[in-house]
mmCIF file with all atom_site columns, C-alpha atoms in Angstrom:
data_model
loop_
_atom_site.group_PDB
_atom_site.id
_atom_site.type_symbol
_atom_site.label_atom_id
_atom_site.label_alt_id
_atom_site.label_comp_id
_atom_site.label_asym_id
_atom_site.label_entity_id
_atom_site.label_seq_id
_atom_site.pdbx_PDB_ins_code
_atom_site.Cartn_x
_atom_site.Cartn_y
_atom_site.Cartn_z
_atom_site.occupancy
_atom_site.B_iso_or_equiv
_atom_site.pdbx_formal_charge
_atom_site.auth_seq_id
_atom_site.auth_comp_id
_atom_site.auth_asym_id
_atom_site.auth_atom_id
_atom_site.pdbx_PDB_model_num
ATOM 1   C CA . MET A 1 1   ? -102.205 181.560 213.865 1.00 56.00 ? 1   MET A CA 1
ATOM 2   C CA . ASN A 1 2   ? -100.137 178.847 212.206 1.00 72.00 ? 2   ASN A CA 1
ATOM 3   C CA . ARG A 1 3   ? -101.166 178.682 208.546 1.00 81.00 ? 3   ARG A CA 1
ATOM 4   C CA . ASP A 1 4   ? -100.440 175.555 206.542 1.00 86.00 ? 4   ASP A CA 1
ATOM 5   C CA . ILE A 1 5   ? -99.958  175.265 202.788 1.00 88.00 ? 5   ILE A CA 1
ATOM 6   C CA . PHE A 1 6   ? -103.692 174.764 202.207 1.00 91.00 ? 6   PHE A CA 1
ATOM 7   C CA . ASP A 1 7   ? -104.560 177.940 204.143 1.00 90.00 ? 7   ASP A CA 1
ATOM 8   C CA . LYS A 1 8   ? -102.045 179.841 202.017 1.00 91.00 ? 8   LYS A CA 1
ATOM 9   C CA . ILE A 1 9   ? -103.518 178.438 198.796 1.00 91.00 ? 9   ILE A CA 1
ATOM 10  C CA . MET A 1 10  ? -107.014 179.477 199.867 1.00 91.00 ? 10  MET A CA 1
ATOM 11  C CA . ALA A 1 11  ? -105.760 183.027 200.474 1.00 89.00 ? 11  ALA A CA 1
ATOM 12  C CA . LEU A 1 12  ? -104.621 183.417 196.840 1.00 92.00 ? 12  LEU A CA 1
ATOM 13  C CA . PRO A 1 13  ? -106.491 185.873 194.602 1.00 92.00 ? 13  PRO A CA 1
ATOM 14  C CA . GLY A 1 14  ? -109.297 184.184 192.702 1.00 91.00 ? 14  GLY A CA 1
ATOM 15  C CA . ILE A 1 15  ? -109.515 181.339 195.198 1.00 91.00 ? 15  ILE A CA 1
ATOM 16  C CA . ARG A 1 16  ? -110.069 183.632 198.166 1.00 90.00 ? 16  ARG A CA 1
ATOM 17  C CA . THR A 1 17  ? -113.838 183.728 197.558 1.00 92.00 ? 17  THR A CA 1
ATOM 18  C CA . PHE A 1 18  ? -114.035 180.061 198.650 1.00 92.00 ? 18  PHE A CA 1
ATOM 19  C CA . GLU A 1 19  ? -112.082 180.693 201.861 1.00 90.00 ? 19  GLU A CA 1
ATOM 20  C CA . PRO A 1 20  ? -115.131 180.992 204.188 1.00 92.00 ? 20  PRO A CA 1
ATOM 21  C CA . PHE A 1 21  ? -116.466 177.627 202.946 1.00 94.00 ? 21  PHE A CA 1
ATOM 22  C CA . TYR A 1 22  ? -112.978 176.145 203.268 1.00 93.00 ? 22  TYR A CA 1
ATOM 23  C CA . ARG A 1 23  ? -112.514 177.448 206.832 1.00 91.00 ? 23  ARG A CA 1
ATOM 24  C CA . LYS A 1 24  ? -115.899 176.074 207.892 1.00 94.00 ? 24  LYS A CA 1
ATOM 25  C CA . ASN A 1 25  ? -115.280 172.638 206.295 1.00 93.00 ? 25  ASN A CA 1
ATOM 26  C CA . LYS A 1 26  ? -111.469 172.410 206.332 1.00 92.00 ? 26  LYS A CA 1
ATOM 27  C CA . GLU A 1 27  ? -111.177 169.084 208.150 1.00 89.00 ? 27  GLU A CA 1
ATOM 28  C CA . MET A 1 28  ? -113.709 167.319 205.935 1.00 90.00 ? 28  MET A CA 1
ATOM 29  C CA . LEU A 1 29  ? -112.291 168.838 202.722 1.00 93.00 ? 29  LEU A CA 1
ATOM 30  C CA . LEU A 1 30  ? -108.742 167.833 203.630 1.00 93.00 ? 30  LEU A CA 1
ATOM 31  C CA . TYR A 1 31  ? -109.919 164.357 204.650 1.00 90.00 ? 31  TYR A CA 1
ATOM 32  C CA . LEU A 1 32  ? -111.617 164.004 201.267 1.00 91.00 ? 32  LEU A CA 1
ATOM 33  C CA . PHE A 1 33  ? -108.497 165.284 199.475 1.00 94.00 ? 33  PHE A CA 1
ATOM 34  C CA . PHE A 1 34  ? -106.058 163.018 201.319 1.00 94.00 ? 34  PHE A CA 1
ATOM 35  C CA . GLY A 1 35  ? -108.634 160.239 201.387 1.00 90.00 ? 35  GLY A CA 1
ATOM 36  C CA . PHE A 1 36  ? -108.781 160.441 197.598 1.00 93.00 ? 36  PHE A CA 1
ATOM 37  C CA . LEU A 1 37  ? -104.967 160.300 197.408 1.00 95.00 ? 37  LEU A CA 1
ATOM 38  C CA . SER A 1 38  ? -104.956 157.332 199.808 1.00 94.00 ? 38  SER A CA 1
ATOM 39  C CA . PHE A 1 39  ? -107.710 155.696 197.757 1.00 93.00 ? 39  PHE A CA 1
ATOM 40  C CA . MET A 1 40  ? -105.668 156.129 194.553 1.00 96.00 ? 40  MET A CA 1
ATOM 41  C CA . MET A 1 41  ? -102.538 154.833 196.276 1.00 96.00 ? 41  MET A CA 1
ATOM 42  C CA . SER A 1 42  ? -104.409 151.826 197.634 1.00 95.00 ? 42  SER A CA 1
ATOM 43  C CA . ILE A 1 43  ? -106.045 150.965 194.315 1.00 96.00 ? 43  ILE A CA 1
ATOM 44  C CA . SER A 1 44  ? -102.856 151.422 192.287 1.00 97.00 ? 44  SER A CA 1
ATOM 45  C CA . THR A 1 45  ? -100.602 149.464 194.648 1.00 98.00 ? 45  THR A CA 1
ATOM 46  C CA . TYR A 1 46  ? -103.240 146.723 194.905 1.00 96.00 ? 46  TYR A CA 1
ATOM 47  C CA . ALA A 1 47  ? -103.420 146.560 191.086 1.00 97.00 ? 47  ALA A CA 1
ATOM 48  C CA . LEU A 1 48  ? -99.630  146.428 190.913 1.00 98.00 ? 48  LEU A CA 1
ATOM 49  C CA . PHE A 1 49  ? -99.388  143.546 193.372 1.00 98.00 ? 49  PHE A CA 1
ATOM 50  C CA . ASN A 1 50  ? -102.510 141.663 192.223 1.00 96.00 ? 50  ASN A CA 1
ATOM 51  C CA . LYS A 1 51  ? -102.573 142.237 188.469 1.00 96.00 ? 51  LYS A CA 1
ATOM 52  C CA . VAL A 1 52  ? -98.939  142.914 187.534 1.00 97.00 ? 52  VAL A CA 1
ATOM 53  C CA . PHE A 1 53  ? -97.135  140.676 190.047 1.00 98.00 ? 53  PHE A CA 1
ATOM 54  C CA . ASN A 1 54  ? -100.038 138.178 190.114 1.00 97.00 ? 54  ASN A CA 1
ATOM 55  C CA . ILE A 1 55  ? -100.140 138.040 193.914 1.00 97.00 ? 55  ILE A CA 1
ATOM 56  C CA . ASN A 1 56  ? -103.254 136.628 195.616 1.00 96.00 ? 56  ASN A CA 1
ATOM 57  C CA . GLU A 1 57  ? -105.860 139.343 196.287 1.00 95.00 ? 57  GLU A CA 1
ATOM 58  C CA . LEU A 1 58  ? -105.724 139.018 200.076 1.00 96.00 ? 58  LEU A CA 1
ATOM 59  C CA . LEU A 1 59  ? -101.926 139.233 200.229 1.00 97.00 ? 59  LEU A CA 1
ATOM 60  C CA . ALA A 1 60  ? -101.858 142.014 197.600 1.00 97.00 ? 60  ALA A CA 1
ATOM 61  C CA . ASN A 1 61  ? -104.326 143.927 199.762 1.00 96.00 ? 61  ASN A CA 1
ATOM 62  C CA . ILE A 1 62  ? -102.093 143.606 202.833 1.00 97.00 ? 62  ILE A CA 1
ATOM 63  C CA . PHE A 1 63  ? -99.034  144.877 200.908 1.00 97.00 ? 63  PHE A CA 1
ATOM 64  C CA . SER A 1 64  ? -101.111 147.752 199.572 1.00 97.00 ? 64  SER A CA 1
ATOM 65  C CA . TRP A 1 65  ? -102.418 148.474 203.081 1.00 96.00 ? 65  TRP A CA 1
ATOM 66  C CA . ILE A 1 66  ? -98.916  148.788 204.553 1.00 96.00 ? 66  ILE A CA 1
ATOM 67  C CA . ILE A 1 67  ? -97.923  151.444 202.017 1.00 97.00 ? 67  ILE A CA 1
ATOM 68  C CA . THR A 1 68  ? -101.207 153.338 202.137 1.00 96.00 ? 68  THR A CA 1
ATOM 69  C CA . VAL A 1 69  ? -101.490 153.439 205.933 1.00 95.00 ? 69  VAL A CA 1
ATOM 70  C CA . MET A 1 70  ? -98.015  154.935 206.320 1.00 95.00 ? 70  MET A CA 1
ATOM 71  C CA . PHE A 1 71  ? -99.019  157.731 203.926 1.00 95.00 ? 71  PHE A CA 1
ATOM 72  C CA . ALA A 1 72  ? -102.425 158.197 205.587 1.00 94.00 ? 72  ALA A CA 1
ATOM 73  C CA . PHE A 1 73  ? -101.043 158.442 209.124 1.00 93.00 ? 73  PHE A CA 1
ATOM 74  C CA . PHE A 1 74  ? -98.735  161.332 208.382 1.00 91.00 ? 74  PHE A CA 1
ATOM 75  C CA . THR A 1 75  ? -101.151 163.256 206.154 1.00 92.00 ? 75  THR A CA 1
ATOM 76  C CA . ASN A 1 76  ? -104.012 162.828 208.633 1.00 89.00 ? 76  ASN A CA 1
ATOM 77  C CA . ARG A 1 77  ? -101.835 163.738 211.595 1.00 89.00 ? 77  ARG A CA 1
ATOM 78  C CA . ILE A 1 78  ? -100.244 166.811 210.029 1.00 88.00 ? 78  ILE A CA 1
ATOM 79  C CA . TRP A 1 79  ? -102.950 168.331 207.823 1.00 88.00 ? 79  TRP A CA 1
ATOM 80  C CA . VAL A 1 80  ? -106.374 166.773 208.275 1.00 89.00 ? 80  VAL A CA 1
ATOM 81  C CA . PHE A 1 81  ? -106.693 166.648 212.054 1.00 87.00 ? 81  PHE A CA 1
ATOM 82  C CA . ASP A 1 82  ? -103.753 168.995 212.847 1.00 83.00 ? 82  ASP A CA 1
ATOM 83  C CA . SER A 1 83  ? -102.804 166.833 215.796 1.00 85.00 ? 83  SER A CA 1
ATOM 84  C CA . PRO A 1 84  ? -99.231  167.492 216.939 1.00 87.00 ? 84  PRO A CA 1
ATOM 85  C CA . THR A 1 85  ? -97.897  165.613 219.946 1.00 91.00 ? 85  THR A CA 1
ATOM 86  C CA . LYS A 1 86  ? -95.827  166.957 222.842 1.00 93.00 ? 86  LYS A CA 1
ATOM 87  C CA . SER A 1 87  ? -93.724  163.873 223.546 1.00 95.00 ? 87  SER A CA 1
ATOM 88  C CA . MET A 1 88  ? -92.483  160.698 221.941 1.00 96.00 ? 88  MET A CA 1
ATOM 89  C CA . ALA A 1 89  ? -94.794  158.682 224.206 1.00 96.00 ? 89  ALA A CA 1
ATOM 90  C CA . GLU A 1 90  ? -97.787  160.724 223.025 1.00 94.00 ? 90  GLU A CA 1
ATOM 91  C CA . PHE A 1 91  ? -96.695  160.255 219.388 1.00 93.00 ? 91  PHE A CA 1
ATOM 92  C CA . VAL A 1 92  ? -96.350  156.476 219.830 1.00 94.00 ? 92  VAL A CA 1
ATOM 93  C CA . LYS A 1 93  ? -99.782  156.328 221.496 1.00 93.00 ? 93  LYS A CA 1
ATOM 94  C CA . GLN A 1 94  ? -101.324 158.313 218.626 1.00 91.00 ? 94  GLN A CA 1
ATOM 95  C CA . MET A 1 95  ? -99.634  156.161 215.988 1.00 93.00 ? 95  MET A CA 1
ATOM 96  C CA . SER A 1 96  ? -100.624 152.941 217.789 1.00 94.00 ? 96  SER A CA 1
ATOM 97  C CA . SER A 1 97  ? -104.257 154.060 217.984 1.00 93.00 ? 97  SER A CA 1
ATOM 98  C CA . PHE A 1 98  ? -104.192 154.948 214.297 1.00 92.00 ? 98  PHE A CA 1
ATOM 99  C CA . TYR A 1 99  ? -102.722 151.591 213.271 1.00 94.00 ? 99  TYR A CA 1
ATOM 100 C CA . TRP A 1 100 ? -105.127 149.628 215.502 1.00 94.00 ? 100 TRP A CA 1
ATOM 101 C CA . GLY A 1 101 ? -108.061 151.436 213.909 1.00 93.00 ? 101 GLY A CA 1
ATOM 102 C CA . ARG A 1 102 ? -106.676 150.703 210.470 1.00 94.00 ? 102 ARG A CA 1
ATOM 103 C CA . ILE A 1 103 ? -106.138 147.039 211.370 1.00 96.00 ? 103 ILE A CA 1
ATOM 104 C CA . VAL A 1 104 ? -109.852 146.827 212.242 1.00 95.00 ? 104 VAL A CA 1
ATOM 105 C CA . THR A 1 105 ? -110.802 148.193 208.821 1.00 96.00 ? 105 THR A CA 1
ATOM 106 C CA . LEU A 1 106 ? -108.176 145.974 207.141 1.00 97.00 ? 106 LEU A CA 1
ATOM 107 C CA . VAL A 1 107 ? -109.914 142.930 208.627 1.00 97.00 ? 107 VAL A CA 1
ATOM 108 C CA . ILE A 1 108 ? -113.275 144.214 207.342 1.00 97.00 ? 108 ILE A CA 1
ATOM 109 C CA . GLU A 1 109 ? -111.766 144.825 203.901 1.00 96.00 ? 109 GLU A CA 1
ATOM 110 C CA . GLU A 1 110 ? -110.123 141.393 203.828 1.00 97.00 ? 110 GLU A CA 1
ATOM 111 C CA . ILE A 1 111 ? -113.494 139.790 204.651 1.00 97.00 ? 111 ILE A CA 1
ATOM 112 C CA . ILE A 1 112 ? -115.157 141.728 201.822 1.00 97.00 ? 112 ILE A CA 1
ATOM 113 C CA . LEU A 1 113 ? -112.429 140.665 199.371 1.00 96.00 ? 113 LEU A CA 1
ATOM 114 C CA . PHE A 1 114 ? -112.512 137.059 200.542 1.00 97.00 ? 114 PHE A CA 1
ATOM 115 C CA . VAL A 1 115 ? -116.286 136.733 200.246 1.00 98.00 ? 115 VAL A CA 1
ATOM 116 C CA . PHE A 1 116 ? -116.784 138.567 196.963 1.00 98.00 ? 116 PHE A CA 1
ATOM 117 C CA . ILE A 1 117 ? -113.566 137.723 195.084 1.00 96.00 ? 117 ILE A CA 1
ATOM 118 C CA . THR A 1 118 ? -112.305 134.434 196.523 1.00 95.00 ? 118 THR A CA 1
ATOM 119 C CA . LEU A 1 119 ? -115.636 132.755 197.242 1.00 97.00 ? 119 LEU A CA 1
ATOM 120 C CA . LEU A 1 120 ? -118.002 134.367 194.723 1.00 97.00 ? 120 LEU A CA 1
ATOM 121 C CA . GLY A 1 121 ? -115.475 134.975 191.928 1.00 96.00 ? 121 GLY A CA 1
ATOM 122 C CA . MET A 1 122 ? -116.404 138.607 191.328 1.00 96.00 ? 122 MET A CA 1
ATOM 123 C CA . GLY A 1 123 ? -114.027 141.091 189.661 1.00 95.00 ? 123 GLY A CA 1
ATOM 124 C CA . SER A 1 124 ? -111.015 141.893 191.802 1.00 94.00 ? 124 SER A CA 1
ATOM 125 C CA . MET A 1 125 ? -110.702 145.592 190.972 1.00 95.00 ? 125 MET A CA 1
ATOM 126 C CA . LEU A 1 126 ? -114.430 146.348 191.253 1.00 96.00 ? 126 LEU A CA 1
ATOM 127 C CA . ILE A 1 127 ? -114.665 144.747 194.687 1.00 97.00 ? 127 ILE A CA 1
ATOM 128 C CA . LYS A 1 128 ? -111.452 146.483 195.813 1.00 96.00 ? 128 LYS A CA 1
ATOM 129 C CA . VAL A 1 129 ? -112.939 149.874 194.866 1.00 95.00 ? 129 VAL A CA 1
ATOM 130 C CA . ILE A 1 130 ? -116.215 149.138 196.686 1.00 96.00 ? 130 ILE A CA 1
ATOM 131 C CA . ALA A 1 131 ? -114.331 147.879 199.747 1.00 96.00 ? 131 ALA A CA 1
ATOM 132 C CA . GLN A 1 132 ? -112.208 151.039 199.756 1.00 94.00 ? 132 GLN A CA 1
ATOM 133 C CA . VAL A 1 133 ? -115.294 153.257 199.920 1.00 93.00 ? 133 VAL A CA 1
ATOM 134 C CA . VAL A 1 134 ? -116.498 151.341 202.990 1.00 94.00 ? 134 VAL A CA 1
ATOM 135 C CA . VAL A 1 135 ? -113.039 151.531 204.560 1.00 93.00 ? 135 VAL A CA 1
ATOM 136 C CA . ILE A 1 136 ? -112.605 155.281 203.959 1.00 90.00 ? 136 ILE A CA 1
ATOM 137 C CA . VAL A 1 137 ? -115.853 156.072 205.775 1.00 91.00 ? 137 VAL A CA 1
ATOM 138 C CA . LEU A 1 138 ? -114.983 153.786 208.692 1.00 93.00 ? 138 LEU A CA 1
ATOM 139 C CA . ASN A 1 139 ? -111.430 155.165 208.880 1.00 90.00 ? 139 ASN A CA 1
ATOM 140 C CA . TYR A 1 140 ? -112.733 158.728 209.174 1.00 88.00 ? 140 TYR A CA 1
ATOM 141 C CA . VAL A 1 141 ? -115.033 157.796 212.041 1.00 90.00 ? 141 VAL A CA 1
ATOM 142 C CA . ILE A 1 142 ? -112.271 155.915 213.868 1.00 91.00 ? 142 ILE A CA 1
ATOM 143 C CA . SER A 1 143 ? -109.731 158.709 213.333 1.00 87.00 ? 143 SER A CA 1
ATOM 144 C CA . LYS A 1 144 ? -112.136 161.446 214.391 1.00 85.00 ? 144 LYS A CA 1
ATOM 145 C CA . LEU A 1 145 ? -113.522 159.703 217.473 1.00 88.00 ? 145 LEU A CA 1
ATOM 146 C CA . PHE A 1 146 ? -110.544 157.726 218.787 1.00 85.00 ? 146 PHE A CA 1
ATOM 147 C CA . VAL A 1 147 ? -107.205 158.738 217.295 1.00 85.00 ? 147 VAL A CA 1
ATOM 148 C CA . PHE A 1 148 ? -106.985 162.492 216.653 1.00 83.00 ? 148 PHE A CA 1
ATOM 149 C CA . LYS A 1 149 ? -109.540 163.697 219.198 1.00 73.00 ? 149 LYS A CA 1
#
């Protein structure tokens, strides 16, 4: 059995009592963990581009998306869905599927931002956070059903 860093952490004294729950729910727990890190990365890079550099919310979101999706692909592939590939062609297919799924949710997020921030004038950061929650749920479904099956 190939144990990753998270399996080794769960085997430590004091934490070991949670190991059965972890084993049963590993994929979901790791998706929540890395999803939270992706969420924080997305929110912070969006804030940097939108609030600090004063870039339009839709363009700031795209810049943020590029950074966050690169991080999410590798963490999801390696730890969450434990989905190694046997060839470069298989890797490219997996990565392409992942990015296409993320492009779908980027379009949904851009629509949410456009409607609620650009058209309705609501708070940029609040709407970004709400949009991210929607996107995280959709991304899990897409990754689970189509990318890392």
